[in-house]
Coordinates of C-alpha atoms and ligand atoms in Angstrom, one line a residue:
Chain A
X376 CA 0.0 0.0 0.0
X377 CA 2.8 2.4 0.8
X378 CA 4.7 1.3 -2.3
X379 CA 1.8 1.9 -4.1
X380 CA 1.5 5.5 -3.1
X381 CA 4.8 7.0 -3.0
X382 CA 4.4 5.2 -6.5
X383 CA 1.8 7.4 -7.0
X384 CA 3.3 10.7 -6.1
X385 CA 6.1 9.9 -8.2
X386 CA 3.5 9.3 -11.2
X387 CA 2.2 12.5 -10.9
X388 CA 5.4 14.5 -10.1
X389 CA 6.9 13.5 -13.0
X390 CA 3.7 14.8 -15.0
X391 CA 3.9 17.8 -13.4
X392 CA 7.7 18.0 -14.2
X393 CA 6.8 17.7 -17.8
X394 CA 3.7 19.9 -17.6
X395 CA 3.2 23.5 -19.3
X396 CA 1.9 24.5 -15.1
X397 CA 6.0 23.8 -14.4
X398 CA 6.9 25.8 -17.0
X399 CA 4.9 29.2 -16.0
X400 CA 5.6 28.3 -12.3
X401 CA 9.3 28.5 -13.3
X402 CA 9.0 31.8 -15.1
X403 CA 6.8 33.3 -12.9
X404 CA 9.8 32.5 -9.9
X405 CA 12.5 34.1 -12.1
X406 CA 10.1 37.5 -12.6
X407 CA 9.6 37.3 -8.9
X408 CA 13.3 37.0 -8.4
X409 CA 14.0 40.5 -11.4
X410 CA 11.0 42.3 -9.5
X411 CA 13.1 42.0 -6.2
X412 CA 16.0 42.6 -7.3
X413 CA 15.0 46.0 -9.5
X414 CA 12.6 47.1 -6.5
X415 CA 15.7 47.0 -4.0
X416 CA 17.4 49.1 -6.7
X417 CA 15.1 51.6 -7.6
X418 CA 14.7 52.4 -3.8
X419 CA 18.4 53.1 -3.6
X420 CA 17.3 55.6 -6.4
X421 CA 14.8 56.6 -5.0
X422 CA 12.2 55.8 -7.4
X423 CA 8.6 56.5 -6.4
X424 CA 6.8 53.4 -8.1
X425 CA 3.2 55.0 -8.9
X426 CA 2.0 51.0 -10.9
X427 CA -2.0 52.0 -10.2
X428 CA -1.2 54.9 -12.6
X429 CA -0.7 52.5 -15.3
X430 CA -4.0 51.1 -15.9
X431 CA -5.9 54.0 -16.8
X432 CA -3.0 54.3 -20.1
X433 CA -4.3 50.5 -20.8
X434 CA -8.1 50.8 -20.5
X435 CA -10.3 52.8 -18.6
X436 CA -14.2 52.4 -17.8
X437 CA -15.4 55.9 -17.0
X438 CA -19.5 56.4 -16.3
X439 CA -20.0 53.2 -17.3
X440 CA -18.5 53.6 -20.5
X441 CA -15.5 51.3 -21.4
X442 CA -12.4 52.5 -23.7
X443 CA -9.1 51.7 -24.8
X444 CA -5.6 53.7 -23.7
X445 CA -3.6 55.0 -25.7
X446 CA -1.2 52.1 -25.0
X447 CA -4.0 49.7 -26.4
X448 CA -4.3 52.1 -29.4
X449 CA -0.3 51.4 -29.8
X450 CA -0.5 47.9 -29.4
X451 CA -3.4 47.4 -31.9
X452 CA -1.0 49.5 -34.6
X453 CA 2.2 47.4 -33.6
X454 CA 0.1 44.3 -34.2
X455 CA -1.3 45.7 -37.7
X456 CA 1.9 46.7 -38.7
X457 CA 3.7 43.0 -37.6
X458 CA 0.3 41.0 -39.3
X459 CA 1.1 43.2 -42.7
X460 CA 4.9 42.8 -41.8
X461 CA 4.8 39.5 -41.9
X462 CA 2.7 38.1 -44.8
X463 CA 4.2 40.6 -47.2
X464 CA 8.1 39.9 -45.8
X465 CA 7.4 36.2 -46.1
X466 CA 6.0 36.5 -50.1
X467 CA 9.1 38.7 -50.8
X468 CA 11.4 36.5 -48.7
X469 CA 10.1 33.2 -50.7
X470 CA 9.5 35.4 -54.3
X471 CA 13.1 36.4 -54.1
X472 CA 14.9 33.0 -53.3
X473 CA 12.9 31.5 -56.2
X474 CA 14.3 34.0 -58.5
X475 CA 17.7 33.5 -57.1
X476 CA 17.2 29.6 -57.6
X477 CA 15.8 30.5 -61.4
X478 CA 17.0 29.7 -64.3
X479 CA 17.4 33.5 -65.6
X480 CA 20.4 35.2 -65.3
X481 CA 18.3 38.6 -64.8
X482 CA 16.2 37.2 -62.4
X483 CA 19.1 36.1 -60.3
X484 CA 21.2 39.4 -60.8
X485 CA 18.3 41.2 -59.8
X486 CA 17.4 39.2 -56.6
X487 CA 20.7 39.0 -55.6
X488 CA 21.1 42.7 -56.1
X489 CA 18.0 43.6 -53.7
X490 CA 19.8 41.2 -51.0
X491 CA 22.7 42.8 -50.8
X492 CA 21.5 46.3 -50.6
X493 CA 19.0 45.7 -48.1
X494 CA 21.5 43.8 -46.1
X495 CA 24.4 46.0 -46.1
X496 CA 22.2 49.4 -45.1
X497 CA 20.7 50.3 -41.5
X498 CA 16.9 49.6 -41.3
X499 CA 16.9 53.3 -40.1
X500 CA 18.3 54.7 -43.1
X501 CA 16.0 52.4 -45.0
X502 CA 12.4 53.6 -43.3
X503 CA 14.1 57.4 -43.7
X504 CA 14.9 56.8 -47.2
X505 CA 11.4 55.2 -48.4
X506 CA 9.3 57.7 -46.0
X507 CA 11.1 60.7 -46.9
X508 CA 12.2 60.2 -50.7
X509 CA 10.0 57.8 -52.2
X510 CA 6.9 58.1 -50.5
X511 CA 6.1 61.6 -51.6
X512 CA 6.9 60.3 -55.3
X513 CA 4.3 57.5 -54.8
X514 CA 2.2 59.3 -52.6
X515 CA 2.7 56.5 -49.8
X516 CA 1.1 56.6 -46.4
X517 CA 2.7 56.7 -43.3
X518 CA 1.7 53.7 -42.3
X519 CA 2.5 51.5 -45.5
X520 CA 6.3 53.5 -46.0
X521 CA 6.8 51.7 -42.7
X522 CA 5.6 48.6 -43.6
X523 CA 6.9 48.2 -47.0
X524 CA 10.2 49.5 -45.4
X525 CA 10.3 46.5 -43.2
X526 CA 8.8 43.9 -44.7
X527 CA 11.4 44.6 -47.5
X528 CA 14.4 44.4 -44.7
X529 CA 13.0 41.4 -43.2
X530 CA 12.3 39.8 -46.5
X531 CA 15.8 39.8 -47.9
X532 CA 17.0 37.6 -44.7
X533 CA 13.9 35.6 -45.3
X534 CA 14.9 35.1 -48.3
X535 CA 18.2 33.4 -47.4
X536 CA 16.0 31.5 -45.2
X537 CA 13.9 30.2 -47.6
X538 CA 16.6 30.0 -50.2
X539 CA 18.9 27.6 -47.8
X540 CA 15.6 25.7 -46.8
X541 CA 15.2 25.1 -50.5
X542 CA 18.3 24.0 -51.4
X543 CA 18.7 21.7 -48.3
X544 CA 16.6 19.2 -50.1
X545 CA 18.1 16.5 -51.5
X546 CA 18.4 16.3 -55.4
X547 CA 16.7 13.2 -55.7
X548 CA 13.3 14.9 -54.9
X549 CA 13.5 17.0 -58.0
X550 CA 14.2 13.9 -60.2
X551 CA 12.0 12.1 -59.2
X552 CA 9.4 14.9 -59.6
X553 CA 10.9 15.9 -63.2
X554 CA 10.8 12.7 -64.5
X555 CA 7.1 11.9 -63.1
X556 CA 6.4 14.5 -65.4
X557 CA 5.7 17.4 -63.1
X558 CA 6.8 21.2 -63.8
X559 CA 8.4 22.9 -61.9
X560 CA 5.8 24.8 -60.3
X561 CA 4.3 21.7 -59.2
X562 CA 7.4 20.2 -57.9
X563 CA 7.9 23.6 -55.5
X564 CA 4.3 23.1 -54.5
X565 CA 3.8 19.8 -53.6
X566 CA 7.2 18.1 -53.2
X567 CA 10.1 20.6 -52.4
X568 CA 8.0 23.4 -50.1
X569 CA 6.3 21.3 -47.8
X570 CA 9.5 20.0 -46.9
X571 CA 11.3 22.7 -47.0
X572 CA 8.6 24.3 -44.9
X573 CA 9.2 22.1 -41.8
X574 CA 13.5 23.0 -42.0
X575 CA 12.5 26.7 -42.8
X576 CA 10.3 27.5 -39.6
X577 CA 12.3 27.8 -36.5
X578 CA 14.8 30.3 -38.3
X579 CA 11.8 31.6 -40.0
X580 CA 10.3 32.4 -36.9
X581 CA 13.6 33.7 -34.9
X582 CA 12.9 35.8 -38.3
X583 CA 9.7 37.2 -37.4
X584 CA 10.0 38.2 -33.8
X585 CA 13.2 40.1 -35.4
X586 CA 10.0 41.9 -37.2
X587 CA 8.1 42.5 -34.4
X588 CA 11.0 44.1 -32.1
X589 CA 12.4 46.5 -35.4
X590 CA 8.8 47.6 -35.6
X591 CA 9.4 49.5 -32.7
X592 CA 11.8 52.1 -35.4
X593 CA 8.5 52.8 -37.6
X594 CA 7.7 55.5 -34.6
X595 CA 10.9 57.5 -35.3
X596 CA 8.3 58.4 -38.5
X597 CA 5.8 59.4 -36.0
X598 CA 3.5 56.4 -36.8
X599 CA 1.6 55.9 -33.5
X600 CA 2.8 52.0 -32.6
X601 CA 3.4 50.7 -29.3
X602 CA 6.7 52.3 -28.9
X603 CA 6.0 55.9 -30.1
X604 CA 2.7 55.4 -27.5
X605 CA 4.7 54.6 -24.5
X606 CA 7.0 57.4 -25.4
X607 CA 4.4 59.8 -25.4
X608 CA 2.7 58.8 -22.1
X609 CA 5.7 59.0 -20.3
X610 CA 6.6 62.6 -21.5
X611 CA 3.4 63.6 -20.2
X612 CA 3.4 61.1 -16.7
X613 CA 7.0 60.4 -16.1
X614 CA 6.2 56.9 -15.2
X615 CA 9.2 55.7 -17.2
X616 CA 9.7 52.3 -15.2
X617 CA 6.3 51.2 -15.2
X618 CA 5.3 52.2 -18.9
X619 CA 8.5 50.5 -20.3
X620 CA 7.6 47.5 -18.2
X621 CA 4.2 47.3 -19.5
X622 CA 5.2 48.1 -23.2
X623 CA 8.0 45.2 -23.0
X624 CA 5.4 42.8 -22.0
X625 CA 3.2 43.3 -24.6
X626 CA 5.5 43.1 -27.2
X627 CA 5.8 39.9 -25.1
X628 CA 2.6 39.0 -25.8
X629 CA 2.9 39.3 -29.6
X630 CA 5.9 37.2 -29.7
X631 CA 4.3 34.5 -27.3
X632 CA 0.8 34.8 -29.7
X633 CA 3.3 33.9 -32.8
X634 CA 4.6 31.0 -31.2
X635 CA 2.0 29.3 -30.5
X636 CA 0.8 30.0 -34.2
X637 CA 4.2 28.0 -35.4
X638 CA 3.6 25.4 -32.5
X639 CA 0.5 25.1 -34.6
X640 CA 1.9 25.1 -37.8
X641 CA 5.2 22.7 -36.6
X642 CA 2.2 20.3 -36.1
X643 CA 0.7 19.9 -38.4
X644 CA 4.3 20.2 -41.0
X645 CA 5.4 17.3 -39.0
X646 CA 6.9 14.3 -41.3
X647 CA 5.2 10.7 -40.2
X648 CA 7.6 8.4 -39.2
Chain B
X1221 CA 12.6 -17.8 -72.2
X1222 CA 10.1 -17.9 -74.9
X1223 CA 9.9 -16.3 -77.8
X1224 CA 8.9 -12.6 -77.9
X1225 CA 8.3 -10.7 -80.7
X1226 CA 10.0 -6.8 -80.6
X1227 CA 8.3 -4.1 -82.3
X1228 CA 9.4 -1.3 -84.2
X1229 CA 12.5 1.6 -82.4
X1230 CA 10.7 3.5 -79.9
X1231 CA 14.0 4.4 -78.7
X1232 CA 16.5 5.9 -81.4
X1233 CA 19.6 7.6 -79.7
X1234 CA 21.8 9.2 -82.3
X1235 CA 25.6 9.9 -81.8
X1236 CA 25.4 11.7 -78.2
X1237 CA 27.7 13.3 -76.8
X1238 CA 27.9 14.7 -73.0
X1239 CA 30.2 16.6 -71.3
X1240 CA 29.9 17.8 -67.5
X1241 CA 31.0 21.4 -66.8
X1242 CA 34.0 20.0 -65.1
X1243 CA 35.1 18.3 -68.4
X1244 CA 34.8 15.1 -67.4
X1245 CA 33.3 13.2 -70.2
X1246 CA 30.3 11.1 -69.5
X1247 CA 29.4 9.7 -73.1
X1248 CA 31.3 9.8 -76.7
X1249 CA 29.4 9.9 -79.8
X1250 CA 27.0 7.6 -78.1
X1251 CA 24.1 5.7 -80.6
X1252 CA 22.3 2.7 -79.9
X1253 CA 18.2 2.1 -80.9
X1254 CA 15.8 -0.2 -78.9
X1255 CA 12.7 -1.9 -79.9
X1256 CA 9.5 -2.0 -78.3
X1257 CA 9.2 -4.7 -75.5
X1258 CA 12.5 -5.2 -75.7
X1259 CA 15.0 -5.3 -72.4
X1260 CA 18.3 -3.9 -72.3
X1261 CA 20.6 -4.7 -69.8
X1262 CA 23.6 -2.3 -69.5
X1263 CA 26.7 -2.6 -67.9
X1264 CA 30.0 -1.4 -67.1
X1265 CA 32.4 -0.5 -64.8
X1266 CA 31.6 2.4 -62.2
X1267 CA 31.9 6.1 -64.1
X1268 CA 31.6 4.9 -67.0
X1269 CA 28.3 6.7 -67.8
X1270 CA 25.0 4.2 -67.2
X1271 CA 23.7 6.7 -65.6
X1272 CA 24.3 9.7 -67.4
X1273 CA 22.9 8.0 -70.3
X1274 CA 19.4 7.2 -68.4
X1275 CA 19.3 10.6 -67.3
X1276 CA 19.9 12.1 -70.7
X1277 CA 17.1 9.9 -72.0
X1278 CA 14.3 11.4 -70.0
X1279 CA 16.6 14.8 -70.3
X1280 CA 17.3 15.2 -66.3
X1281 CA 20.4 15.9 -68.0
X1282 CA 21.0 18.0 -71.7
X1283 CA 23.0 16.5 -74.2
X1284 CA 25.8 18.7 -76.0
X1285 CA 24.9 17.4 -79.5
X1286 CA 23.6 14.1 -81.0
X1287 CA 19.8 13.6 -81.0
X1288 CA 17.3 11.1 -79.1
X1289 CA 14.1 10.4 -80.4
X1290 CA 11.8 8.5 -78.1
X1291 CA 8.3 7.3 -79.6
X1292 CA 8.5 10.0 -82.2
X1293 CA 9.1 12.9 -80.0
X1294 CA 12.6 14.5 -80.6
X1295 CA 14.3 15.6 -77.3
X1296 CA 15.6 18.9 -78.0
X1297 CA 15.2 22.8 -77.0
X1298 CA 11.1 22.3 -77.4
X1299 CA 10.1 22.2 -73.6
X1300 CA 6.7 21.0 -74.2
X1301 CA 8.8 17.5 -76.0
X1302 CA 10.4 17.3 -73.0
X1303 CA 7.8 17.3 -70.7
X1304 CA 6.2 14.5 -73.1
X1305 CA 8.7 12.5 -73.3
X1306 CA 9.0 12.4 -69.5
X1307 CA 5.4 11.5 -68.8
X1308 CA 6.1 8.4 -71.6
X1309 CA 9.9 7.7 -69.7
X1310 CA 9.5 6.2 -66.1
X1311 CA 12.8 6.0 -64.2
X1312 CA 13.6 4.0 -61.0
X1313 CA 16.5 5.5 -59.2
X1314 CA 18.7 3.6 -57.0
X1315 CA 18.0 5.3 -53.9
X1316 CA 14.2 5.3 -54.5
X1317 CA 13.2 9.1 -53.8
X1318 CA 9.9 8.9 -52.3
X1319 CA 8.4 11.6 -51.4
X1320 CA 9.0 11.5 -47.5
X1321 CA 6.3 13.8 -46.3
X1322 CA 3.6 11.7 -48.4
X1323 CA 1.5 8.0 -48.0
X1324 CA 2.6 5.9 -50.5
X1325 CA -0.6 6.0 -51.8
X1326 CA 0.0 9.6 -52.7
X1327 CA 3.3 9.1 -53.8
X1328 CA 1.7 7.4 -56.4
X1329 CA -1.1 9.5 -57.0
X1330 CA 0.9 12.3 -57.4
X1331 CA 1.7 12.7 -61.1
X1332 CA -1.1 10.9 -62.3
X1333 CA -3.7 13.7 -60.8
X1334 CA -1.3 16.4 -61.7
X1335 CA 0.0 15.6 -65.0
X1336 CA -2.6 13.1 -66.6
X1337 CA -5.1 15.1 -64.8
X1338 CA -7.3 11.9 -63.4
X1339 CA -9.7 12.5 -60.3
X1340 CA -8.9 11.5 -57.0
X1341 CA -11.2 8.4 -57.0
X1342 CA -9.6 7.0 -60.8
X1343 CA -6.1 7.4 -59.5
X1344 CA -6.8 5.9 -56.3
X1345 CA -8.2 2.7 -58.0
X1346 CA -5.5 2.7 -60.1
X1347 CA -2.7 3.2 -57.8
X1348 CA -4.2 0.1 -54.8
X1349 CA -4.2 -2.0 -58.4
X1350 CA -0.5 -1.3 -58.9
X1351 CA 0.1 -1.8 -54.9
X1352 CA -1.2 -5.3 -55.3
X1353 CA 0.9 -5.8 -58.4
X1354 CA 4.1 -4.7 -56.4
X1355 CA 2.7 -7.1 -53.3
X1356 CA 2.4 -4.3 -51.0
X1357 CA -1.2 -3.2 -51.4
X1358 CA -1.3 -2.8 -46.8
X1359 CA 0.8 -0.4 -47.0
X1360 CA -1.2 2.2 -49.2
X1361 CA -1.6 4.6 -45.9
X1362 CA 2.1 4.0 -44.6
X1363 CA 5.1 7.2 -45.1
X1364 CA 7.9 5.5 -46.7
X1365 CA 10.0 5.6 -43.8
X1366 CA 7.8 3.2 -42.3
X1367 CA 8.6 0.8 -45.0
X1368 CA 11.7 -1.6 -45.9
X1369 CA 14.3 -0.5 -48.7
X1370 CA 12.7 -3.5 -50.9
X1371 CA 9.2 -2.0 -49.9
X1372 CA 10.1 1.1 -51.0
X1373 CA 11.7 0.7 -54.0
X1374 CA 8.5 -1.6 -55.0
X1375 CA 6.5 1.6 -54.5
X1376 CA 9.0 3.7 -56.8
X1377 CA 8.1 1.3 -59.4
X1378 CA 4.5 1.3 -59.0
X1379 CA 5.3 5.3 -58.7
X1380 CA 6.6 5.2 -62.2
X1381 CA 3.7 2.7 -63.8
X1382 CA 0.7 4.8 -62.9
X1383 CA 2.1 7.5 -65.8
X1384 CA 1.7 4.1 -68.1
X1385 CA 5.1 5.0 -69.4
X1386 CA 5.6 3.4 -72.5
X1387 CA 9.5 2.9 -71.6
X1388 CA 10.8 2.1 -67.9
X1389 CA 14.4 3.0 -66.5
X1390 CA 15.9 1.2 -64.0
X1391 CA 19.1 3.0 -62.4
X1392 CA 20.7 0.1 -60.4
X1393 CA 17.5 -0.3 -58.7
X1394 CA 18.8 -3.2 -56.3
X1395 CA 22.0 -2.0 -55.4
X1396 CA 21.1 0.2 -52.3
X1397 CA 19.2 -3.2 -51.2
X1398 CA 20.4 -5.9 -48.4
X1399 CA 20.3 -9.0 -50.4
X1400 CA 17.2 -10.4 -48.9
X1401 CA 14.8 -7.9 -50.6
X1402 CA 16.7 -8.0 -54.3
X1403 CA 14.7 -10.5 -55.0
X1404 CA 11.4 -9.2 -55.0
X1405 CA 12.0 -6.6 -56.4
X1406 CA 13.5 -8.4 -59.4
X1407 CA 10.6 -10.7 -59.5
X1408 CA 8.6 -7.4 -60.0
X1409 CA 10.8 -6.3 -62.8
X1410 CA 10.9 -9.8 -64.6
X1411 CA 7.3 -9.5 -63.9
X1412 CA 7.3 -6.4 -66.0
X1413 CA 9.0 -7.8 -68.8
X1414 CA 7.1 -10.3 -69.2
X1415 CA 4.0 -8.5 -69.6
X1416 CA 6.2 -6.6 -72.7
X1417 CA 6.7 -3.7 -71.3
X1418 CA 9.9 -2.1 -72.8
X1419 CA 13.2 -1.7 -70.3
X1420 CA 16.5 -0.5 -70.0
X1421 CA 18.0 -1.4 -66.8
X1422 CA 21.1 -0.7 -65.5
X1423 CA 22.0 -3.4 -63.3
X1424 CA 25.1 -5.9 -61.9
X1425 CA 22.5 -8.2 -61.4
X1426 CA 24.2 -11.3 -64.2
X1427 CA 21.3 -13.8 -63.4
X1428 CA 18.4 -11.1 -64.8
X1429 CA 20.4 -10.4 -67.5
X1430 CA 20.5 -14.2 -68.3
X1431 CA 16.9 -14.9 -67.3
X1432 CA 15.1 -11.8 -68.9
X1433 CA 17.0 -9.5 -71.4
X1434 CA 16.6 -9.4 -74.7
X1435 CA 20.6 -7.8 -75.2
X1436 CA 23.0 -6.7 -73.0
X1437 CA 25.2 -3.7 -73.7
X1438 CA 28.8 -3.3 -72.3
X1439 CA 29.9 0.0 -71.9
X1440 CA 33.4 2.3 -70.7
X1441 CA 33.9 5.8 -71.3
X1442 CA 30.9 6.7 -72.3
X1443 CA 30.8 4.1 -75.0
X1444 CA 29.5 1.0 -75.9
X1445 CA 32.7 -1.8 -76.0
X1446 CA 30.7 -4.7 -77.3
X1447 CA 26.7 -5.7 -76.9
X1448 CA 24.6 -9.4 -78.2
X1449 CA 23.1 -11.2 -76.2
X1450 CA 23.4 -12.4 -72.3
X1451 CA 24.2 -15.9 -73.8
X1452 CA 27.1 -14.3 -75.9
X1453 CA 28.6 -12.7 -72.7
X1454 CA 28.8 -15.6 -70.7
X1455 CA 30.0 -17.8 -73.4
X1456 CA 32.3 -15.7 -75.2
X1457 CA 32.5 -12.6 -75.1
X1458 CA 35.2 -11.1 -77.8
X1459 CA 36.8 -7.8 -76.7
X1460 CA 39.6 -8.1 -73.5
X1461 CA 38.3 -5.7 -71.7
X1462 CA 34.9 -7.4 -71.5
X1463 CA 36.4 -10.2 -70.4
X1464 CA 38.3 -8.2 -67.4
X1465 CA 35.2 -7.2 -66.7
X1466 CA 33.1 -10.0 -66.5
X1467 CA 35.3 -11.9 -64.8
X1468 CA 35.2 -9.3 -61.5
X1469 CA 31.3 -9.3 -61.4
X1470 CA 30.7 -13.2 -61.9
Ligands
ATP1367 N1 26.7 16.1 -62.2 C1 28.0 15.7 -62.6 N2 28.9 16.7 -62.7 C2 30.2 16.3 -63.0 N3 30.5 15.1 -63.4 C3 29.6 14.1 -63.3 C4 28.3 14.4 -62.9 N4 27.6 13.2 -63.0 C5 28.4 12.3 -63.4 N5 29.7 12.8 -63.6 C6 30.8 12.1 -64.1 O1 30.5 11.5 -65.3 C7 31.1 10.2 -65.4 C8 30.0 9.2 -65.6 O2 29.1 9.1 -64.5 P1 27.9 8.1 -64.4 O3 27.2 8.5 -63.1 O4 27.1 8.2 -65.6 O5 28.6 6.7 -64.3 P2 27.9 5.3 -64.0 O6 28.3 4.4 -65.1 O7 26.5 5.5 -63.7 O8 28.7 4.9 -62.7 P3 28.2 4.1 -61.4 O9 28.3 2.6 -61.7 O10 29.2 4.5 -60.3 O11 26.8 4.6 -61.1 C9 31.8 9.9 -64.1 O12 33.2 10.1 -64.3 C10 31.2 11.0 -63.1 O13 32.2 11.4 -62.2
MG1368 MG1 25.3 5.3 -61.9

């Protein structure tokens, strides 16, 4: 009987040792342990810590009525600016390393070209450039000169992603798809891509929270994301420990929302074996 | 073996010549023609370009000059040729290339849906009637990893049959095999001959070139030394360096 318990207790410790509960329980320790520590330091400064202040930036529910802060309103436009980010740096990532895997010469000059501009420049310079100079010529907004400005940086490493994804598949795969009969459309489609996909998507996604955090310089051309928010509310408040804390955990909160969306996708990419 | 009657050239190769970019020089002024339903066994010494000479036929590789005409169709600049004469050309390589991330059921499917543009259901059915020629018909819904090296390359033939090529390659399809499965996957290819289909196999494999070819082709340097029958090899064979040959494989 008293095998069968401490049996028992083992049985479940080890499920809770390999539970997601063990995991938050560990993080939550380790944020206990930098609260501490930062608290006992920012008393030596003598830092007046004013956290019920915060809220009211976040959300507020005056007379009954319910509204968004203005950190909310900054979030909302990081995550619109990461969702556009995203889709269109992963179509110019994977466009551009199938023209530098083309046959055409051009195509590959040209690809190879973008790459190495993109890659050699600051991202600063680069928002700078396509806000002030082109965006006027093309009558750009705001909004999309920032997006187009990063999706384009993230896209060229992307593409180098995509491209060493691509080429990490073994030759075979193409012969036996050419000499099935399939083009070569239909060979990226249904053989090479899907397994590329499953190589490509942990780099892919170090990647995209790369995105996320460098969305934070679309505010230096006054486009009202997360960061320029927080910046804002603390030149009014001069809560700058408790709004950087709070905007540092939402970006938080995008990155976590993303990996769970490749957890998803890692799933269901998964080779049966 | 019985008697077989061969039918007209499908296969008319014409003076090839192929050179890699690192000048090494895979075949010489290359020419041989094949009938239908006939087999041809080729062999020859490793680097002496079997290979090359399969994959130039379904144009995996481009031939510097020479011409190859396969049921008609030239192989030459014309894309849309090529891709015709690759649905007519199947080609069993030796290290099988299934697709990993697909059942072998799909792995089959594949082309026949894409290319030949049959519904689901029709390739399907056709592709469990090829599983059950290959003796494999359980393991429709397995991944190939799940499978045996025999299994597998059992399934890269049935792969190849559902486009009904009209001429099957076989790149020394047993070689990457532990001796236990070479048979049956011999017995499928003598299977295959039998019902007339038309073959050229690269193989080391003697006792199928005794049992089911039609003419056996020696080859070094990208060229043919000296061809005839299986029978004529093994009884005598003229040129030395056959002979040197011959007597390191038997
Ligand atoms: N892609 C390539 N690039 C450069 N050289 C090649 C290439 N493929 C083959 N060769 C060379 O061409 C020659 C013929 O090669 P091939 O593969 O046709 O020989 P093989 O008769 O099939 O030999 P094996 O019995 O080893 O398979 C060899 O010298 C080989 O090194
Ligand atoms: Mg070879």
């Amino acid at each position: 009987m008293a095998v069968k318990t401490s049996q028992f207790y083992k049985k479940v410790w080890l499920k809770l040792k390999r539970s997601a509960l063990m995991d938050v329980t560990k993080f939550l320790v380790v944020v206990a342990v930098i609260m501490w520590v930062l608290a006992r330091g920012t008393q030596q400064l003598g830092y007046n810590w004013q956290w019920y202040q915060v809220p009211k930036y976040i959300f507020q529910f005056q007379d009954g009525q319910f509204s968004f802060g203005p950190l909310m309103f900054g979030l909302a436009m990081t995550f619109r600016i990461t969702a556009w980010g995203l889709v269109l740096s992963m179509t110019i990532g994977l466009v551009t390393a199938l023209l530098r895997l083309s046959d055409s010469f051009f195509a590959r000059i040209v690809a190879r070209g973008y790459v190495e501009l993109i890659r050699n420049t600051p991202l600063l310079v680069q928002i700078f450039f396509l806000y002030f100079v082109l965006a006027p010529i093309f009558g750009l907004s705001r909004f999309f000169a920032g997006v187009l400005a990063l999706s384009l940086f993230e896209g060229a490493y992307a593409s180098e992603i995509f491209r060493a994804g691509i080429v990490s598949i073994h030759k075979g795969q193409w012969e036996a798809s050419h000499s099935l009969g399939l083009n070569t459309f239909d060979t990226y489609r249904c053989i090479i891509l899907p397994q590329a996909i499953r190589r490509i998507l942990p780099p892919l996604t170090s990647q995209a929270i790369s995105l996320i955090k460098d969305s934070a310089l679309v505010s230096t051309i006054a486009v009202y994301d997360l960061t320029m928010e927080g910046r804002a509310v603390i030149a009014e408040t001069f809560l700058t420990f408790e709004i950087w804390f709070t905007v540092a955990f939402m970006y938080l909160m995008i990155t976590i929302i993303l990996s769970i969306v490749v957890n998803f996708l890692e799933n269901r990419f998964r080779i049966q074996t | 073996m019985q008697e077989k009657k061969l039918g007209d050239y499908i296969v008319t190769v014409e003076k090839i010549n192929k050179t890699f970019p690192n000048g090494v020089c895979a075949l010489r002024e290359f020419s041989t023609r094949i009938r239908r339903r006939e087999v041809v066994v080729i062999i020859g010494p490793s680097g002496s370009g079997k290979s090359t000479f399969l994959r130039c036929l379904n144009g995996l590789e481009e031939i510097d000059s020479g011409s190859i005409v396969i049921d008609g169709i030239p192989l030459d600049e014309n894309k849309k040729n090529r891709w015709e004469i690759r649905k007519e050309v199947g080609m069993v390589f030796q290290s099988f290339n299934l697709f990993p991330h697909k059942t072998v059921l799909a792995n089959i499917t594949l082309a026949p849906r894409l290319v030949r543009k049959k519904s689901n259901d029709e390739a399907a059915e056709m592709a469990m009637d090829l599983l059950r020629k290959v003796n494999i018909p359980e393991k429709a819904e397995s991944y190939p990893s799940q499978l045996s090296g025999g299994q597998q390359q059992r399934v890269a033939i049935a792969r190849a049959l559902a486009m009904h090529p009209k001429v099957m390659m076989f790149d020394e399809a047993t070689s990457a095999l532990d001796p236990e499965m070479i048979g049956e996957v011999l017995d499928v290819m003598k299977n295959l001959a039998e019902e007339g289909m038309t073959m050229i196999v690269v193989t080391h494999e003697m006792g199928f070139a005794r049992e089911v070819s039609d003419r056996v082709v020696f080859m070094e340097d990208g060229y043919i030394v000296e061809e005839g029958t299986a029978e004529h090899f093994f009884t005598n064979p003229q040129k030395e360096r056959t002979k040197l040959f011959l007597s390191q494989i038997l």
